[in-house]
Coordinates of C-alpha atoms in Angstrom, one line a residue:
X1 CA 0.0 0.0 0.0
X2 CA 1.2 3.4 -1.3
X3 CA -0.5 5.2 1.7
X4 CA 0.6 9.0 0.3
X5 CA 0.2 11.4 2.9
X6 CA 0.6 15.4 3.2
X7 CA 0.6 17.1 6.7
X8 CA -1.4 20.2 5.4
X9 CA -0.4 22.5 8.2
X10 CA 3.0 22.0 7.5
X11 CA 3.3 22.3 3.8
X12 CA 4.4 25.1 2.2
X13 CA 2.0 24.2 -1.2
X14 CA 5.7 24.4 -3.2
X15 CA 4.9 21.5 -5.4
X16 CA 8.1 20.4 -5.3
X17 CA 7.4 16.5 -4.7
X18 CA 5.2 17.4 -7.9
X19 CA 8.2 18.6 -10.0
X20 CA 10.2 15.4 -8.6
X21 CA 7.8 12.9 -9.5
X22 CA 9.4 10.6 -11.8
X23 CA 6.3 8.6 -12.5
X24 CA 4.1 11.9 -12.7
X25 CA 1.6 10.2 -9.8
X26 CA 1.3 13.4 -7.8
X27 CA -1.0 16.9 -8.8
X28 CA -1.4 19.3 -6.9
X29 CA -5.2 20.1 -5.7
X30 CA -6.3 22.7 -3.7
X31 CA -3.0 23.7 -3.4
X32 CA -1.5 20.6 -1.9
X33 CA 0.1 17.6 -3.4
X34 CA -2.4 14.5 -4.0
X35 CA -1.9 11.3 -5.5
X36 CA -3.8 10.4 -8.2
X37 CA -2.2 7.6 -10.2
X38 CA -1.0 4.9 -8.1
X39 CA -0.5 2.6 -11.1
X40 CA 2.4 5.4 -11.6
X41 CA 4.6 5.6 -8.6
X42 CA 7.4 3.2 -8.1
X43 CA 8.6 3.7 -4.9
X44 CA 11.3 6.0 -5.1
X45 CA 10.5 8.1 -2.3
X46 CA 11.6 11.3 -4.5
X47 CA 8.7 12.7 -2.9
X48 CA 9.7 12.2 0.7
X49 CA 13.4 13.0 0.2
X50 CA 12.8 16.3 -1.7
X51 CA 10.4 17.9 0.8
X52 CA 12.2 21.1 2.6
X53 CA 9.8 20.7 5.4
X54 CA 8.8 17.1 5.7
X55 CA 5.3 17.3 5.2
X56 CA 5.6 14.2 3.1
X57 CA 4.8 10.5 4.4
X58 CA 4.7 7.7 2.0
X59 CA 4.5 3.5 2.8
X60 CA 4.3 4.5 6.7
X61 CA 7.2 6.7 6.4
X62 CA 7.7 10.0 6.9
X63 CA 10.6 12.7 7.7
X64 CA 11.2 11.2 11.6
X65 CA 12.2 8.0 10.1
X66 CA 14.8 9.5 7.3
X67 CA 18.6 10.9 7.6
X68 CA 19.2 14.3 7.7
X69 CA 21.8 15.0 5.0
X70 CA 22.6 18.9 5.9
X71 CA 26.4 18.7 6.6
X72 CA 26.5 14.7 6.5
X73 CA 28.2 13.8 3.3
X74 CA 31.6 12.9 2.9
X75 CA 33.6 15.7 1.5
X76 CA 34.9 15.3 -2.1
X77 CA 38.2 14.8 -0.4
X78 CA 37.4 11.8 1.7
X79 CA 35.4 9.9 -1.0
X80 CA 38.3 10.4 -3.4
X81 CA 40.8 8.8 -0.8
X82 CA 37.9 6.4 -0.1
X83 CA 38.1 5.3 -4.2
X84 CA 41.5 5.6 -4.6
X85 CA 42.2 3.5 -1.7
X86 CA 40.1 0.6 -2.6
X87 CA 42.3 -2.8 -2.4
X88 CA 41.5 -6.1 -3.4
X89 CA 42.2 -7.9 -0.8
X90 CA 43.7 -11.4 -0.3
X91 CA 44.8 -12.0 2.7
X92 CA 42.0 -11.9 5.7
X93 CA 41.9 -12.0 9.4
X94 CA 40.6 -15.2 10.5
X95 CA 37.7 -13.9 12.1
X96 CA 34.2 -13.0 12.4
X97 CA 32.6 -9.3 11.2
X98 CA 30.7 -7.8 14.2
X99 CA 26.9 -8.4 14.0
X100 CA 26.5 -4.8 14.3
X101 CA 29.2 -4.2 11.9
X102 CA 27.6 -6.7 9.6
X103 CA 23.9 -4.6 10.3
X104 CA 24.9 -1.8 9.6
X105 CA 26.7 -2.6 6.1
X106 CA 24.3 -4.9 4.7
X107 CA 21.4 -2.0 5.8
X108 CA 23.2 0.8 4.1
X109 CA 24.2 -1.2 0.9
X110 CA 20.2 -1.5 0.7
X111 CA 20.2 1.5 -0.8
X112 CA 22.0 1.1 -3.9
X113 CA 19.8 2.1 -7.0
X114 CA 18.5 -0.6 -9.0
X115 CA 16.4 0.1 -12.5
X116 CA 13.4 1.0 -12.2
X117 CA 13.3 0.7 -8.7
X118 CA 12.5 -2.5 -9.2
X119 CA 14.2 -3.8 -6.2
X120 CA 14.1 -7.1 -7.1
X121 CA 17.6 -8.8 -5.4
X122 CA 18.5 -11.2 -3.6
X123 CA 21.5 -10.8 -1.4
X124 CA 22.8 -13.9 0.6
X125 CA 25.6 -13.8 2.9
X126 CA 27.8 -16.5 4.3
X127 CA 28.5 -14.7 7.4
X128 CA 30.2 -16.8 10.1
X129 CA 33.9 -18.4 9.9
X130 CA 31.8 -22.2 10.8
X131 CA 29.4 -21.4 7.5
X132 CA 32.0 -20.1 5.3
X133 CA 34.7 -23.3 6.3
X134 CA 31.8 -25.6 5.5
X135 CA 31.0 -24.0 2.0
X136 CA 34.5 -24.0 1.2
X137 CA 35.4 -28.0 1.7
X138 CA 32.0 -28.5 0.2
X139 CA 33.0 -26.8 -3.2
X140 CA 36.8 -28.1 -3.2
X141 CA 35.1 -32.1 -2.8
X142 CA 32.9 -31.5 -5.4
X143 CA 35.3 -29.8 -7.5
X144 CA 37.8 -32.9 -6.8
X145 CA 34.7 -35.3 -7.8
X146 CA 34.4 -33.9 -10.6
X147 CA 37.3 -33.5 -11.9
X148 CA 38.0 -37.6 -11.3
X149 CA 35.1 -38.2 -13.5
X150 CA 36.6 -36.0 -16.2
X151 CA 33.3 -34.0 -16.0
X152 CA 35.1 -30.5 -15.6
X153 CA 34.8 -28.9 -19.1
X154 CA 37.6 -28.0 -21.7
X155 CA 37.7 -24.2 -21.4
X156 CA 39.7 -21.7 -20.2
X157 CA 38.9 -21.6 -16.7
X158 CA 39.0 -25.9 -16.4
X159 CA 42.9 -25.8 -15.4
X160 CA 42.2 -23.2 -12.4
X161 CA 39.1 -25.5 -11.5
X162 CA 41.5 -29.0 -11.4
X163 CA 44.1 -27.4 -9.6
X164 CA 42.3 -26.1 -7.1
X165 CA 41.3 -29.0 -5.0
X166 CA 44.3 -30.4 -5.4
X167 CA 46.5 -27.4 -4.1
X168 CA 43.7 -26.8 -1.2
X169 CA 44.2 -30.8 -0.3
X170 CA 48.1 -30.5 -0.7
X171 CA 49.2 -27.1 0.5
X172 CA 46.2 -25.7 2.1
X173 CA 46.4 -23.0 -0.6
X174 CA 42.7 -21.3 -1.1
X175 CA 42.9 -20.1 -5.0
X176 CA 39.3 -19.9 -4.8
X177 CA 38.1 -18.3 -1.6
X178 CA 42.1 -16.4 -0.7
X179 CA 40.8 -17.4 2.5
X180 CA 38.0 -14.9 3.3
X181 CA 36.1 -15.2 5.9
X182 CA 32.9 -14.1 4.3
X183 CA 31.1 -13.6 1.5
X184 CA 28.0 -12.4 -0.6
X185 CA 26.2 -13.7 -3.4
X186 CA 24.3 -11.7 -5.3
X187 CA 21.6 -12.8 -7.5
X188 CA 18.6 -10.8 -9.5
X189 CA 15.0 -11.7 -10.9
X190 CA 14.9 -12.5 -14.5
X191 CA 12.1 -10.1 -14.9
X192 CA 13.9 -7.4 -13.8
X193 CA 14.6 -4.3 -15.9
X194 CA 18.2 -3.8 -15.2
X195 CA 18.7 -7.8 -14.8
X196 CA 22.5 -7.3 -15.5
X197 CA 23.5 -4.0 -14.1
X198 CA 21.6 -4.1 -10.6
X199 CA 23.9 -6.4 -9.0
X200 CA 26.5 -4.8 -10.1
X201 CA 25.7 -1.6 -8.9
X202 CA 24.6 -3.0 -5.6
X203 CA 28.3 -5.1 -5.3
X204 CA 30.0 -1.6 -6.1
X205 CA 28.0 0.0 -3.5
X206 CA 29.1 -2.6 -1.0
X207 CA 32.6 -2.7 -1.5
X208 CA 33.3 0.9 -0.8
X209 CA 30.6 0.6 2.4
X210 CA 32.5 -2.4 3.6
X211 CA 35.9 -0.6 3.2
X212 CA 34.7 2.5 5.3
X213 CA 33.8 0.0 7.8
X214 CA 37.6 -1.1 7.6
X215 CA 36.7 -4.4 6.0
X216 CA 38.7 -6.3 3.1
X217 CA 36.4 -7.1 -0.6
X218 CA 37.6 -9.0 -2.9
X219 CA 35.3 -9.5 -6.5
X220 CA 35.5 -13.4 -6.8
X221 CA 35.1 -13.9 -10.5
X222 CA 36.5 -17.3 -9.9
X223 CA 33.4 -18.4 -7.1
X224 CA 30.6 -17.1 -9.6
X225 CA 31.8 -19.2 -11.9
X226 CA 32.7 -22.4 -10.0
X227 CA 28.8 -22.2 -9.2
X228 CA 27.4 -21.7 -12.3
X229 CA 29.3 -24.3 -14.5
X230 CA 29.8 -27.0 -11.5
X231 CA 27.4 -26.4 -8.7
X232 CA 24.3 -24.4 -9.3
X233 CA 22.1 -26.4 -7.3
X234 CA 23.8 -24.8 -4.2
X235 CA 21.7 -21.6 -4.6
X236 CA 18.5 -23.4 -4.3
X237 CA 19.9 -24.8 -0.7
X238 CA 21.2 -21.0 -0.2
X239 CA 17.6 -19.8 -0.4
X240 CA 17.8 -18.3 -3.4
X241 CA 14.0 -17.7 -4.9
X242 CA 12.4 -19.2 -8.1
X243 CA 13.1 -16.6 -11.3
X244 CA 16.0 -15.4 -10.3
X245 CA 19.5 -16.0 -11.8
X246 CA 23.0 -15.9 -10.3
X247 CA 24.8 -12.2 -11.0
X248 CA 28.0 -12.1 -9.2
X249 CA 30.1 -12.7 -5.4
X250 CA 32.6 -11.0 -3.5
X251 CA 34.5 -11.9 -0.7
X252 CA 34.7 -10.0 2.6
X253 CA 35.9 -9.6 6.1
X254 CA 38.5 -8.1 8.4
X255 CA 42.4 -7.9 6.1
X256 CA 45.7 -9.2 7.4
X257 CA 47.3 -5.9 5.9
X258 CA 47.0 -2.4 5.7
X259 CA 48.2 0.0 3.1
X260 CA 49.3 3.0 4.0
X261 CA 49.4 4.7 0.5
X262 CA 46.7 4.6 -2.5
X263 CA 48.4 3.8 -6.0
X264 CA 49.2 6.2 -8.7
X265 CA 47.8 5.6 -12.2
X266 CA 48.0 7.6 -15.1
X267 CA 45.6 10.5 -16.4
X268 CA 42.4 9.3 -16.7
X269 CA 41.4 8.1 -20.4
X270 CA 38.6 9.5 -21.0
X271 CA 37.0 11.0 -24.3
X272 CA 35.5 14.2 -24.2
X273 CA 32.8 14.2 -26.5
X274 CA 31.4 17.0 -28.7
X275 CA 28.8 16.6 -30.6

């Protein structure tokens, strides 16, 4: 339920969740912004955000249950060091995230923009050293059984997925996992309009929350792969709903080193375009 709401005695008639309206639900009558196509909203919450004097309430919620941005945002500085500090990191802590570490990231990394607002993710985490040791032996067994029945495709990915097993039985060497703690799995419904690019988005979004929060990431090319060509039955036991499709994991969780220094890369290629 949209449940649209305006506090009249508080609004300043301004129309500016009119003007915002992607959707162009809202009118204004009588002075004061009403909603009269539903059908057309899609549950941005421009409306709510753009308010000067939060007079707007939408699904329940209204100004009390949003964050103020007046003189909150990182500084242009900060989120530049932020970006160019971003490692990927392979060698973890052998440890658990907080809870309320882990609360707070997963809760903030909700709100990366999907298309459409469609919202349609599903995030699934293995959280806990116990889950994430499990998952692991689990993979390299299956990956060892398979590759004793030849059943591991010719490709170029198939000698990474042979060796694998064999260096984890051997020398305790984790070329999948680098030995993270953690991870997420990210998958999207096929009906979504931005089916691709969501989860990507929503990874990006994480990386750089989890890295505020001092955490390690690591994009695991090598994981999303090993589960779609070898193992896809795992998301069904992982919860993952009917409809939607596998999009992409990282790894994640405390690093066993620190850099003091970004890197230095050349001057940005970029093509200005005229037109």
């Amino acid at each position: 339920m949209i449940d649209f709401s305006v506090d009249t005695t508080a609004c300043l008639s301004c129309g500016a969740c009119v003007k915002d309206c992607v959707g162009q639900a809202l009118s204004m009558h009588n002075d004061f912004p009403v909603m009269l196509k539903e059908e057309n909203c899609i549950g941005c919450q421009h409306c709510l955000a753009v308010c000067p004097v939060g007079a707007v309430s939408i699904f329940g919620h209204g100004s009390r249950d949003c964050l103020p941005l007046a003189d909150a945002l990182p500084s242009p500085q900060a989120l530049t060091a932020l970006v160019r500090g971003r490692r990927s990191c392979r060698q973890y802590r052998q440890e658990d995230v907080e809870r309320r570490t882990l609360g707070k990231l997963f809760a903030a990394a909700d709100y990366a923009p999907t298309g459409v607002n469609a919202r349609k993710l599903w995030v699934g985490t293995l959280d806990t050293l116990e889950a994430m040791r499990a998952f692991r032996e689990d993979v390299y067994a299956r990956l060892a059984a398979l590759d004793a029945q030849g059943a591991i495709p010719e490709d170029r990915r198939a000698q990474v997925f042979r060796a694998a097993p064999r260096l984890w039985r051997e020398k305790g060497a984790d070329v999948l996992f680098r030995g993270a703690p953690h991870c997420v799995i990210v998958a999207n419904a096929k009906d979504a309009p931005c089916a691709v690019q969501d989860p990507v988005i929503y990874l990006a979004y994480f990386e750089l929350l989890a890295q505020s929060h001092g955490l390690g990431t690591t994009w695991c090319g090598l994981l999303y792969w090993c589960i779609s060509l070898f193992m896809p039955d795992v998301l069904q036991r992982m919860g993952m709903p009917e409809g939607h499709e596998l999009s992409y994991c990282m790894l994640y969780g405390y690093p066993a080193v620190r850099y003091p220094r970004s890197i230095a890369l050349p001057a940005p290629r970029v093509t200005h375009i005229r037109w």
